[in-house]
Tab-separated table of C-alpha atoms in Angstrom:
chain	number	residue	atom	x	y	z
G	1	UNK	CA	-13.283	16.760	-10.091
G	2	UNK	CA	-12.104	20.273	-10.938
G	3	UNK	CA	-10.152	22.658	-8.788
G	4	UNK	CA	-11.671	26.125	-8.273
G	5	UNK	CA	-8.578	28.090	-9.307
G	6	UNK	CA	-4.795	28.021	-9.359
G	7	UNK	CA	-3.415	28.170	-5.816
G	8	UNK	CA	-0.020	29.816	-5.735
G	9	UNK	CA	1.067	28.928	-2.197
G	10	UNK	CA	0.427	25.168	-2.453
G	11	UNK	CA	2.035	25.085	-5.922
G	12	UNK	CA	5.166	26.820	-4.620
G	13	UNK	CA	5.386	24.421	-1.673
G	14	UNK	CA	4.954	21.442	-3.969
G	15	UNK	CA	7.697	22.366	-6.417
G	16	UNK	CA	10.094	23.389	-3.642
G	17	UNK	CA	9.606	20.081	-1.824
G	18	UNK	CA	9.909	17.985	-4.975
G	19	UNK	CA	13.043	19.906	-5.913
G	20	UNK	CA	14.696	19.145	-2.578
G	21	UNK	CA	13.766	15.477	-2.788
G	22	UNK	CA	15.005	15.262	-6.366
G	23	UNK	CA	18.374	16.722	-5.357
G	24	UNK	CA	18.684	14.123	-2.602
G	25	UNK	CA	17.785	11.413	-5.098
G	26	UNK	CA	20.342	12.640	-7.632
G	27	UNK	CA	23.014	12.741	-4.944
G	28	UNK	CA	22.434	9.069	-4.152
G	29	UNK	CA	21.516	7.838	-7.605
G	30	UNK	CA	21.643	4.106	-8.291
G	31	UNK	CA	23.364	3.231	-11.537
G	32	UNK	CA	23.496	-0.516	-10.925
G	33	UNK	CA	20.834	-2.943	-9.804
G	34	UNK	CA	17.926	-0.609	-10.544
G	35	UNK	CA	15.787	-3.615	-11.329
G	36	UNK	CA	15.939	-4.474	-7.630
G	37	UNK	CA	13.850	-2.133	-5.494
G	38	UNK	CA	15.955	-0.752	-2.673
G	39	UNK	CA	19.064	-2.453	-4.035
G	40	UNK	CA	21.954	-2.346	-1.649
G	41	UNK	CA	20.162	-0.314	0.977
G	42	UNK	CA	21.189	-0.978	4.574
G	43	UNK	CA	19.924	1.883	6.674
G	44	UNK	CA	19.286	0.251	10.065
G	45	UNK	CA	16.160	-0.864	11.895
G	46	UNK	CA	14.606	2.553	12.391
G	47	UNK	CA	15.530	3.597	8.866
G	48	UNK	CA	13.996	0.470	7.356
G	49	UNK	CA	10.936	0.950	9.570
G	50	UNK	CA	10.615	4.527	8.303
G	51	UNK	CA	11.055	3.289	4.731
G	52	UNK	CA	8.328	0.674	5.302
G	53	UNK	CA	6.048	3.398	6.682
G	54	UNK	CA	6.864	5.809	3.866
G	55	UNK	CA	6.254	3.151	1.236
G	56	UNK	CA	3.093	2.157	3.084
G	57	UNK	CA	1.782	5.680	3.671
G	58	UNK	CA	0.304	5.878	0.216
G	59	UNK	CA	-2.596	7.917	-1.089
G	60	UNK	CA	-4.769	5.182	0.422
G	61	UNK	CA	-3.416	6.020	3.877
G	62	UNK	CA	-2.966	9.766	3.539
G	63	UNK	CA	-6.139	10.567	1.590
G	64	UNK	CA	-8.131	7.340	1.579
G	65	UNK	CA	-8.440	6.500	5.275
G	66	UNK	CA	-9.878	9.899	6.207
G	67	UNK	CA	-12.037	9.643	3.095
G	68	UNK	CA	-13.651	6.334	4.004
G	69	UNK	CA	-14.170	7.487	7.589
G	70	UNK	CA	-15.945	10.540	6.209
G	71	UNK	CA	-18.055	8.495	3.787
G	72	UNK	CA	-18.639	5.307	5.821
G	73	UNK	CA	-17.973	6.166	9.453
G	74	UNK	CA	-17.328	3.261	11.817
G	75	UNK	CA	-17.118	0.776	8.932
G	76	UNK	CA	-13.795	2.347	7.913
G	77	UNK	CA	-12.140	0.932	11.035
G	78	UNK	CA	-11.757	-2.255	9.013
G	79	UNK	CA	-9.097	-0.502	6.952
G	80	UNK	CA	-7.117	0.655	9.987
G	81	UNK	CA	-7.364	-2.650	11.859
G	82	UNK	CA	-6.741	-4.707	8.728
G	83	UNK	CA	-3.688	-2.814	7.545
G	84	UNK	CA	-2.001	-2.472	10.925
G	85	UNK	CA	-3.037	-5.982	11.954
G	86	UNK	CA	-1.415	-7.262	8.801
G	87	UNK	CA	1.949	-6.109	10.065
G	88	UNK	CA	1.401	-7.966	13.325
G	89	UNK	CA	0.588	-11.063	11.265
G	90	UNK	CA	3.720	-10.468	9.218
G	91	UNK	CA	5.819	-10.037	12.362
G	92	UNK	CA	4.570	-13.286	13.898
G	93	UNK	CA	4.431	-15.570	10.863
G	94	UNK	CA	6.819	-14.417	8.163
G	95	UNK	CA	9.345	-11.636	8.803
G	96	UNK	CA	12.134	-13.580	10.528
G	97	UNK	CA	11.629	-16.713	8.438
G	98	UNK	CA	11.754	-14.768	5.169
G	99	UNK	CA	15.018	-13.172	6.256
G	100	UNK	CA	16.488	-16.583	7.158
G	101	UNK	CA	15.517	-17.949	3.786
G	102	UNK	CA	17.889	-15.405	2.270
G	103	UNK	CA	16.283	-14.679	-1.095
G	104	UNK	CA	16.038	-11.187	-2.481
G	105	UNK	CA	12.543	-10.891	-3.959
G	106	UNK	CA	9.203	-12.656	-3.662
G	107	UNK	CA	9.599	-14.503	-7.007
G	108	UNK	CA	13.110	-15.623	-5.993
G	109	UNK	CA	11.721	-17.034	-2.773
G	110	UNK	CA	8.979	-18.873	-4.656
G	111	UNK	CA	11.428	-20.488	-7.074
G	112	UNK	CA	13.898	-21.451	-4.352
G	113	UNK	CA	11.257	-22.841	-2.006
G	114	UNK	CA	9.227	-24.712	-4.604
G	115	UNK	CA	12.073	-25.555	-7.016
G	116	UNK	CA	9.996	-24.300	-9.930
G	117	UNK	CA	10.761	-21.626	-12.549
G	118	UNK	CA	7.093	-21.838	-13.554
G	119	UNK	CA	5.994	-20.909	-10.031
G	120	UNK	CA	8.472	-18.043	-10.100
G	121	UNK	CA	7.043	-16.811	-13.395
G	122	UNK	CA	3.493	-16.899	-12.053
G	123	UNK	CA	4.458	-15.073	-8.865
G	124	UNK	CA	6.191	-12.394	-10.956
G	125	UNK	CA	3.016	-11.905	-12.987
G	126	UNK	CA	1.057	-11.565	-9.745
G	127	UNK	CA	3.556	-9.014	-8.418
G	128	UNK	CA	3.107	-6.947	-11.577
G	129	UNK	CA	-0.704	-7.130	-11.351
G	130	UNK	CA	-0.616	-6.041	-7.704
G	131	UNK	CA	1.606	-3.100	-8.591
G	132	UNK	CA	-0.729	-2.043	-11.389
G	133	UNK	CA	-3.896	-2.104	-9.275
G	134	UNK	CA	-2.185	-0.438	-6.321
G	135	UNK	CA	-0.801	2.317	-8.557
G	136	UNK	CA	-4.220	3.154	-9.997
G	137	UNK	CA	-5.288	4.345	-6.553
G	138	UNK	CA	-2.100	6.357	-6.130
G	139	UNK	CA	-2.486	8.086	-9.465
G	140	UNK	CA	-6.110	8.897	-8.663
G	141	UNK	CA	-4.882	10.686	-5.550
G	142	UNK	CA	-2.245	12.552	-7.547
G	143	UNK	CA	-4.831	13.625	-10.114
G	144	UNK	CA	-7.238	14.901	-7.462
G	145	UNK	CA	-4.631	16.875	-5.530
G	146	UNK	CA	-2.923	18.310	-8.621
G	147	UNK	CA	-6.376	19.347	-9.803
G	148	UNK	CA	-7.034	21.108	-6.497
G	149	UNK	CA	-3.678	22.897	-6.553
G	150	UNK	CA	-3.607	23.976	-10.187
G	151	UNK	CA	-7.309	24.425	-10.838
G	152	UNK	CA	-7.273	21.746	-13.547
G	153	UNK	CA	-9.810	19.141	-14.491
G	154	UNK	CA	-9.054	15.652	-13.177
G	155	UNK	CA	-7.679	14.143	-16.379
G	156	UNK	CA	-5.334	17.028	-17.167
G	157	UNK	CA	-4.105	17.058	-13.576
G	158	UNK	CA	-3.551	13.300	-13.697
G	159	UNK	CA	-1.334	13.574	-16.776
G	160	UNK	CA	0.651	16.406	-15.203
G	161	UNK	CA	1.169	14.454	-12.003
G	162	UNK	CA	2.206	11.336	-13.907
G	163	UNK	CA	4.828	13.330	-15.796
G	164	UNK	CA	6.291	14.610	-12.511
G	165	UNK	CA	6.444	11.111	-10.999
G	166	UNK	CA	8.125	9.564	-14.019
G	167	UNK	CA	10.644	12.396	-14.271
G	168	UNK	CA	11.821	11.627	-10.759
G	169	UNK	CA	12.150	7.901	-11.375
G	170	UNK	CA	14.103	8.407	-14.586
G	171	UNK	CA	16.473	10.892	-12.976
G	172	UNK	CA	17.155	9.415	-9.555
G	173	UNK	CA	16.972	5.598	-9.787
G	174	UNK	CA	16.085	3.058	-7.126
G	175	UNK	CA	18.545	3.848	-4.333
G	176	UNK	CA	17.570	7.487	-4.500
G	177	UNK	CA	13.971	6.454	-3.971
G	178	UNK	CA	14.968	4.203	-1.079
G	179	UNK	CA	16.989	6.837	0.750
G	180	UNK	CA	14.381	9.469	0.090
G	181	UNK	CA	11.823	7.342	1.901
G	182	UNK	CA	13.300	8.152	5.305
G	183	UNK	CA	13.186	11.866	4.467
G	184	UNK	CA	9.710	11.509	3.017
G	185	UNK	CA	8.339	9.802	6.110
G	186	UNK	CA	9.331	12.784	8.242
G	187	UNK	CA	7.737	15.183	5.766
G	188	UNK	CA	4.605	13.038	5.508
G	189	UNK	CA	3.847	12.708	9.178
G	190	UNK	CA	4.546	16.372	9.927
G	191	UNK	CA	2.389	17.523	7.018
G	192	UNK	CA	-0.448	15.344	8.312
G	193	UNK	CA	-0.348	16.012	12.055
G	194	UNK	CA	0.593	19.706	12.325
G	195	UNK	CA	-2.357	20.976	10.232
G	196	UNK	CA	-4.635	18.653	12.217
G	197	UNK	CA	-3.474	20.310	15.423
G	198	UNK	CA	-4.300	23.734	13.976
G	199	UNK	CA	-7.743	22.545	12.825
G	200	UNK	CA	-8.511	21.201	16.300
G	201	UNK	CA	-7.383	24.488	17.864
G	202	UNK	CA	-9.529	26.575	15.509
G	203	UNK	CA	-12.589	24.425	16.217
G	204	UNK	CA	-12.076	24.650	19.979
G	205	UNK	CA	-11.005	21.087	20.727
G	206	UNK	CA	-7.963	19.782	22.593
G	207	UNK	CA	-5.249	20.447	20.035
G	208	UNK	CA	-2.001	19.280	21.644
G	209	UNK	CA	-3.070	15.680	20.965
G	210	UNK	CA	-5.909	16.071	18.449
G	211	UNK	CA	-6.117	12.287	18.092
G	212	UNK	CA	-7.627	12.381	21.580
G	213	UNK	CA	-9.289	15.762	21.289
G	214	UNK	CA	-11.559	14.732	18.428
G	215	UNK	CA	-13.427	12.382	20.780
G	216	UNK	CA	-15.359	15.419	21.946
G	217	UNK	CA	-16.178	16.171	18.315
G	218	UNK	CA	-17.692	12.677	18.025
G	219	UNK	CA	-19.865	13.380	21.045
G	220	UNK	CA	-20.960	16.659	19.500
G	221	UNK	CA	-21.817	14.872	16.257
G	222	UNK	CA	-23.894	12.273	18.092
G	223	UNK	CA	-25.781	14.956	20.001
G	224	UNK	CA	-26.493	16.797	16.761
G	225	UNK	CA	-27.869	13.762	14.937
G	226	UNK	CA	-24.778	12.420	13.162
G	227	UNK	CA	-24.670	9.059	14.951
G	228	UNK	CA	-25.488	7.110	11.767
G	229	UNK	CA	-22.182	8.126	10.172
G	230	UNK	CA	-19.595	8.174	12.910
G	231	UNK	CA	-20.788	7.152	16.342
G	232	UNK	CA	-23.273	4.471	17.349
G	233	UNK	CA	-24.347	2.613	14.169
G	234	UNK	CA	-21.376	0.508	13.047
G	235	UNK	CA	-23.221	-1.388	10.301
G	236	UNK	CA	-24.866	1.598	8.618
G	237	UNK	CA	-22.607	1.180	5.579
G	238	UNK	CA	-22.181	-2.591	5.471
G	239	UNK	CA	-22.923	-5.833	7.266
G	240	UNK	CA	-20.836	-7.508	9.945
G	241	UNK	CA	-19.742	-10.090	7.363
G	242	UNK	CA	-18.546	-7.365	4.977
G	243	UNK	CA	-16.589	-5.685	7.771
G	244	UNK	CA	-14.915	-8.913	8.899
G	245	UNK	CA	-14.196	-9.939	5.301
G	246	UNK	CA	-12.585	-6.581	4.534
G	247	UNK	CA	-10.537	-6.597	7.739
G	248	UNK	CA	-9.267	-10.148	7.155
G	249	UNK	CA	-8.489	-9.475	3.485
G	250	UNK	CA	-6.413	-6.419	4.315
G	251	UNK	CA	-4.517	-8.362	6.989
G	252	UNK	CA	-3.487	-11.283	4.804
G	253	UNK	CA	-3.000	-8.972	1.838
G	254	UNK	CA	-0.548	-6.876	3.833
G	255	UNK	CA	1.424	-9.986	4.715
G	256	UNK	CA	1.532	-10.957	1.035
G	257	UNK	CA	2.487	-7.681	-0.628
G	258	UNK	CA	5.743	-8.066	-2.635
G	259	UNK	CA	7.004	-4.535	-1.994
G	260	UNK	CA	6.499	-5.018	1.762
G	261	UNK	CA	8.051	-8.487	1.858
G	262	UNK	CA	11.090	-7.309	-0.107
G	263	UNK	CA	12.154	-5.121	2.825
G	264	UNK	CA	13.129	-8.200	4.805
G	265	UNK	CA	15.557	-9.475	2.179
G	266	UNK	CA	17.825	-6.454	2.624
G	267	UNK	CA	18.089	-6.227	6.424
G	268	UNK	CA	21.372	-7.408	7.964
G	269	UNK	CA	19.896	-10.096	10.233
G	270	UNK	CA	16.746	-11.693	11.631
G	271	UNK	CA	16.595	-9.453	14.695
G	272	UNK	CA	16.663	-6.379	12.474
G	273	UNK	CA	13.872	-7.875	10.354
G	274	UNK	CA	11.628	-8.175	13.412
G	275	UNK	CA	12.446	-4.738	14.781
G	276	UNK	CA	11.966	-3.143	11.371
G	277	UNK	CA	8.358	-4.380	11.420
G	278	UNK	CA	7.857	-3.040	14.952
G	279	UNK	CA	9.168	0.385	13.965
G	280	UNK	CA	7.094	0.286	10.796
G	281	UNK	CA	3.906	-0.395	12.790
G	282	UNK	CA	4.739	2.490	15.121
G	283	UNK	CA	5.381	4.961	12.311
G	284	UNK	CA	2.285	3.907	10.363
G	285	UNK	CA	0.151	4.027	13.509
G	286	UNK	CA	0.927	7.703	14.010
G	287	UNK	CA	-0.911	8.504	10.787
G	288	UNK	CA	-3.766	6.042	11.282
G	289	UNK	CA	-4.373	7.439	14.746
G	290	UNK	CA	-4.882	10.864	13.192
G	291	UNK	CA	-6.938	10.179	10.054
G	292	UNK	CA	-10.390	9.735	11.714
G	293	UNK	CA	-10.048	13.183	13.285
G	294	UNK	CA	-10.056	14.833	9.864
G	295	UNK	CA	-13.309	13.037	9.017
G	296	UNK	CA	-14.936	14.037	12.310
G	297	UNK	CA	-13.975	17.697	11.937
G	298	UNK	CA	-15.255	17.712	8.338
G	299	UNK	CA	-18.575	16.229	9.464
G	300	UNK	CA	-18.976	19.068	11.951
G	301	UNK	CA	-18.842	21.451	9.018
G	302	UNK	CA	-21.477	19.411	7.155
G	303	UNK	CA	-23.910	19.673	10.047
G	304	UNK	CA	-23.721	23.437	9.802
G	305	UNK	CA	-25.504	23.189	6.470
G	306	UNK	CA	-22.401	24.219	4.548
G	307	UNK	CA	-22.053	21.011	2.506
G	308	UNK	CA	-24.358	18.240	1.382
G	309	UNK	CA	-24.124	15.311	3.763
G	310	UNK	CA	-26.054	12.666	1.814
G	311	UNK	CA	-24.049	9.518	0.944
G	312	UNK	CA	-23.434	10.391	-2.717
G	313	UNK	CA	-22.203	13.879	-1.942
G	314	UNK	CA	-20.012	12.502	0.820
G	315	UNK	CA	-18.411	10.013	-1.595
G	316	UNK	CA	-17.730	12.793	-4.094
G	317	UNK	CA	-15.826	14.757	-1.457
G	318	UNK	CA	-14.287	11.851	0.419
G	319	UNK	CA	-10.891	11.444	-1.255
G	320	UNK	CA	-10.092	15.143	-0.772
G	321	UNK	CA	-11.651	15.497	2.650
G	322	UNK	CA	-8.394	16.244	4.471
G	323	UNK	CA	-7.932	19.289	2.212
G	324	UNK	CA	-11.576	20.288	2.538
G	325	UNK	CA	-11.418	19.955	6.325
G	326	UNK	CA	-8.514	22.393	6.362
G	327	UNK	CA	-10.280	24.848	4.087
G	328	UNK	CA	-13.550	24.630	6.024
G	329	UNK	CA	-11.744	25.201	9.323
G	330	UNK	CA	-10.246	28.423	7.953
G	331	UNK	CA	-6.620	27.345	7.597
G	332	UNK	CA	-4.424	29.514	5.394
G	333	UNK	CA	-3.659	28.269	1.896
G	334	UNK	CA	-0.050	27.797	2.964
G	335	UNK	CA	-1.045	25.344	5.666
G	336	UNK	CA	-3.603	23.545	3.515
G	337	UNK	CA	-0.831	23.418	0.915
G	338	UNK	CA	1.303	21.542	3.411
G	339	UNK	CA	-1.407	18.862	3.582
G	340	UNK	CA	-1.606	18.744	-0.217
G	341	UNK	CA	2.153	18.333	-0.582
G	342	UNK	CA	2.080	15.543	1.981
G	343	UNK	CA	-0.651	13.791	-0.011
G	344	UNK	CA	1.400	14.061	-3.210
G	345	UNK	CA	4.497	12.686	-1.477
G	346	UNK	CA	2.462	9.831	0.018
G	347	UNK	CA	1.322	8.730	-3.424
G	348	UNK	CA	4.720	9.529	-4.914
G	349	UNK	CA	6.781	7.410	-2.513
G	350	UNK	CA	4.473	4.421	-2.929
G	351	UNK	CA	4.494	4.647	-6.718
G	352	UNK	CA	8.298	4.575	-6.817
G	353	UNK	CA	8.380	1.326	-4.859
G	354	UNK	CA	5.510	-0.254	-6.774
G	355	UNK	CA	6.771	0.575	-10.257
G	356	UNK	CA	10.300	-0.507	-9.395
G	357	UNK	CA	8.988	-3.782	-7.988
G	358	UNK	CA	6.859	-4.376	-11.048
G	359	UNK	CA	9.727	-3.508	-13.366
G	360	UNK	CA	12.050	-5.734	-11.370
G	361	UNK	CA	9.640	-8.647	-11.596
G	362	UNK	CA	9.571	-8.351	-15.380
G	363	UNK	CA	13.196	-7.448	-16.142
G	364	UNK	CA	14.767	-10.041	-13.872
G	365	UNK	CA	12.211	-12.773	-13.125
G	366	UNK	CA	10.703	-12.925	-16.613
G	367	UNK	CA	13.085	-11.320	-19.113
G	368	UNK	CA	16.404	-12.486	-17.646
G	369	UNK	CA	15.362	-15.767	-16.068
G	370	UNK	CA	13.134	-16.967	-18.924
G	371	UNK	CA	13.337	-14.912	-22.119
G	372	UNK	CA	17.027	-13.947	-22.316
G	373	UNK	CA	19.268	-15.658	-19.732
G	374	UNK	CA	22.375	-14.211	-21.418
G	375	UNK	CA	21.279	-10.604	-20.998
G	376	UNK	CA	23.905	-8.290	-19.537
G	377	UNK	CA	23.245	-6.068	-16.561
G	378	UNK	CA	23.069	-3.084	-18.878
G	379	UNK	CA	20.390	-4.791	-20.976
G	380	UNK	CA	18.423	-5.689	-17.885
G	381	UNK	CA	18.509	-2.091	-16.676
G	382	UNK	CA	17.236	-0.876	-20.044
G	383	UNK	CA	14.408	-3.396	-19.903
G	384	UNK	CA	13.612	-2.333	-16.324
G	385	UNK	CA	13.392	1.328	-17.299
G	386	UNK	CA	11.261	0.573	-20.344
G	387	UNK	CA	8.992	-1.625	-18.229
G	388	UNK	CA	8.629	1.136	-15.640
G	389	UNK	CA	7.447	3.549	-18.327
G	390	UNK	CA	5.113	0.943	-19.841
G	391	UNK	CA	3.551	0.083	-16.461
G	392	UNK	CA	3.098	3.774	-15.687
G	393	UNK	CA	1.321	4.298	-19.009
G	394	UNK	CA	-1.042	1.387	-18.335
G	395	UNK	CA	-1.815	2.698	-14.866
G	396	UNK	CA	-2.463	6.262	-16.037
G	397	UNK	CA	-4.888	5.003	-18.688
G	398	UNK	CA	-6.735	2.944	-16.076
G	399	UNK	CA	-6.754	5.868	-13.630
G	400	UNK	CA	-8.503	8.170	-16.111
G	401	UNK	CA	-11.831	6.745	-14.957
G	402	UNK	CA	-11.318	5.159	-11.511
G	403	UNK	CA	-14.305	3.124	-10.303
G	404	UNK	CA	-14.154	3.538	-6.504
G	405	UNK	CA	-12.675	5.502	-3.642
G	406	UNK	CA	-8.889	5.419	-3.302
G	407	UNK	CA	-8.927	3.063	-0.316
G	408	UNK	CA	-11.351	0.703	-2.059
G	409	UNK	CA	-9.211	0.457	-5.204
G	410	UNK	CA	-6.191	-0.278	-3.038
G	411	UNK	CA	-8.104	-3.010	-1.210
G	412	UNK	CA	-8.482	-4.932	-4.488
G	413	UNK	CA	-4.683	-5.187	-4.712
G	414	UNK	CA	-4.650	-6.550	-1.162
G	415	UNK	CA	-7.317	-9.074	-2.063
G	416	UNK	CA	-5.135	-10.334	-4.923
G	417	UNK	CA	-2.076	-10.571	-2.665
G	418	UNK	CA	-4.080	-12.295	0.071
G	419	UNK	CA	-5.532	-14.827	-2.356
G	420	UNK	CA	-2.220	-15.705	-4.024
G	421	UNK	CA	1.119	-14.821	-2.449
G	422	UNK	CA	0.113	-15.044	1.208
G	423	UNK	CA	-0.905	-18.738	1.034
G	424	UNK	CA	2.224	-19.544	-0.967
G	425	UNK	CA	4.454	-17.884	1.610
G	426	UNK	CA	2.564	-19.229	4.614
G	427	UNK	CA	2.630	-22.881	3.531
G	428	UNK	CA	6.031	-22.501	1.919
G	429	UNK	CA	7.533	-21.550	5.258
G	430	UNK	CA	5.494	-23.602	7.721
G	431	UNK	CA	4.577	-26.796	5.840
G	432	UNK	CA	7.478	-28.637	4.274
G	433	UNK	CA	5.178	-30.904	2.248
G	434	UNK	CA	3.966	-27.998	0.076
G	435	UNK	CA	5.307	-28.511	-3.447
G	436	UNK	CA	5.479	-26.738	-6.789
G	437	UNK	CA	2.275	-28.279	-8.132
G	438	UNK	CA	0.397	-27.069	-5.071
G	439	UNK	CA	1.913	-23.589	-5.314
G	440	UNK	CA	1.043	-23.193	-8.991
G	441	UNK	CA	-2.486	-24.515	-8.478
G	442	UNK	CA	-2.981	-22.262	-5.467
G	443	UNK	CA	-1.788	-19.085	-7.212
G	444	UNK	CA	-3.894	-19.864	-10.290
G	445	UNK	CA	-6.945	-20.408	-8.081
G	446	UNK	CA	-6.300	-17.152	-6.251
G	447	UNK	CA	-6.048	-15.192	-9.509
G	448	UNK	CA	-9.283	-16.771	-10.743
G	449	UNK	CA	-11.140	-15.985	-7.509
G	450	UNK	CA	-9.990	-12.363	-7.470
G	451	UNK	CA	-10.920	-11.879	-11.127
G	452	UNK	CA	-14.291	-13.553	-10.593
G	453	UNK	CA	-15.076	-11.244	-7.667
G	454	UNK	CA	-14.609	-8.290	-10.012
G	455	UNK	CA	-16.408	-9.729	-13.035
G	456	UNK	CA	-19.190	-11.926	-11.665
G	457	UNK	CA	-20.459	-10.000	-8.659
G	458	UNK	CA	-22.947	-8.009	-10.698
G	459	UNK	CA	-24.408	-10.991	-12.563
G	460	UNK	CA	-24.250	-13.531	-9.719
G	461	UNK	CA	-25.370	-11.723	-6.539
G	462	UNK	CA	-24.723	-14.644	-4.181
G	463	UNK	CA	-21.129	-14.948	-5.369
G	464	UNK	CA	-20.714	-11.177	-5.116
G	465	UNK	CA	-21.981	-11.216	-1.539
G	466	UNK	CA	-19.594	-13.999	-0.510
G	467	UNK	CA	-16.604	-12.685	-2.475
G	468	UNK	CA	-16.771	-8.866	-2.533
G	469	UNK	CA	-14.057	-7.373	-4.817
G	470	UNK	CA	-12.337	-5.617	-1.920
G	471	UNK	CA	-12.822	-8.456	0.569
G	472	UNK	CA	-12.579	-11.763	-1.250
G	473	UNK	CA	-9.735	-13.249	0.811
G	474	UNK	CA	-11.875	-14.164	3.835
G	475	UNK	CA	-13.111	-17.175	1.890
G	476	UNK	CA	-10.571	-17.021	-0.930
G	477	UNK	CA	-7.354	-17.442	1.073
G	478	UNK	CA	-8.575	-20.536	3.007
G	479	UNK	CA	-9.842	-21.990	-0.257
G	480	UNK	CA	-6.464	-21.447	-1.908
G	481	UNK	CA	-4.704	-22.995	1.094
G	482	UNK	CA	-7.013	-26.005	0.786
G	483	UNK	CA	-6.213	-26.326	-2.927
G	484	UNK	CA	-2.489	-26.146	-2.207
G	485	UNK	CA	-2.720	-28.826	0.474
G	486	UNK	CA	-4.849	-31.154	-1.651
G	487	UNK	CA	-2.697	-30.832	-4.782
G	488	UNK	CA	0.528	-31.169	-2.781
G	489	UNK	CA	-0.664	-34.377	-1.138
G	490	UNK	CA	-1.706	-35.824	-4.502
G	491	UNK	CA	1.661	-35.107	-6.129
G	492	UNK	CA	5.291	-35.923	-5.258
G	493	UNK	CA	6.841	-34.136	-2.257
G	494	UNK	CA	9.401	-31.353	-2.716
G	495	UNK	CA	13.145	-32.219	-2.740
G	496	UNK	CA	14.519	-33.480	0.544
G	497	UNK	CA	17.157	-30.745	0.518
G	498	UNK	CA	14.459	-28.072	0.722
G	499	UNK	CA	12.672	-29.819	3.588
G	500	UNK	CA	15.955	-30.153	5.451
G	501	UNK	CA	16.776	-26.473	4.859
G	502	UNK	CA	13.413	-25.440	6.301
G	503	UNK	CA	13.925	-27.558	9.401
G	504	UNK	CA	17.545	-26.619	10.037
G	505	UNK	CA	17.743	-22.991	8.900
G	506	UNK	CA	14.340	-21.354	8.542
G	507	UNK	CA	12.561	-22.769	11.595
G	508	UNK	CA	15.380	-22.246	14.049
G	509	UNK	CA	14.404	-20.240	17.135
């Protein structure tokens, strides 16, 4: 996708905002422990909740949710319900227990719970794979928005955006990224909601709370023949099974994401872990409540004959629809630029957490724990920085030709997390008979299922229908849990000390 021309106002806003954030990052730069995402950060319940929301409000949330609502209408509710419902699942099943367990990262938890360096190694590989897939979607968003701002073709804009992201990470370090996430959340939500209010006002709808006001826009769309896309035909873009599978996959994937789970290792106590999730759900919900309104307002423009509204044309516009909605409503370039800067920051804040988690998984869980146990902290930091650059290069190459919409690419990462880490955490916490053989077998099965959903769907239609690439955990996660249970029962139980620790420390009320 190519931008029409260079846009001065959005470019000025972008560089000014990134400059301010970079200064904050430099002021709080982490020089030690950079291989741990968020190392040493203790910023309180609301602060951690804002950091969760900032890290969560990725390009998939900022650009992708409105995009899939625009392209797929009602079907896109699976993304909203799945992602927010995942935090409820996390709050009920895992947050407090993970904090009581007291380990710092997902691979550390896996090794401690299952008494297996091999299980730790496999979970670190999974964490890296999740980061890579997740980052592809973020870099696609960066490429699209940079292209819109600077009038560049997609690939050139992608390389420019990648250079900006990596410059920040090299200069500011992990604690800078962590502290910036509270600041970034405030910028993100304001840059999303304020332009939406102006759009609603310009189009004549209730603008003080546009999340309510756009309901009238839906009625107008239905009356003007747009019911297939947004109103009364929920399965126009997929079957009930596909919707349920996607919703379930996003829920369990959310509860299994390493960069989400790692938040609970750094909170001061169990109560703070629970309340951090509650605040995170609240902050995330503010954006999700608003995203469908952008899609509805953009569809009103389509019905005026100003843009092609067939499915293929809608998909081509979808990932930039929040910018297009602003332009079509007649917003000034300054205000549309505010939306664009918010989209860049959404992708930016997520990429920092993902790359640092991926680099941490390699530098500590693989390099230090397996390859070079005598490595000094300085060596580990060098490896972490080199790994960050290497992962970014891999992601940029993959993002040069992204296969799907931003939200759909992101969903594949959730499918991998839901098929691997979620079952390992769920049984690891709530079933003391789960052992290392079961964990390794389960994670290997989950990787195989996720890979098969990507590779075999086109040649084996029945398998592709049962295990869609974005939604494979509906059947995959229960299957992995069954494998873990069967293998655990057929092999020796875990050490008695671990079972006692679960009973006495982790399961306490």
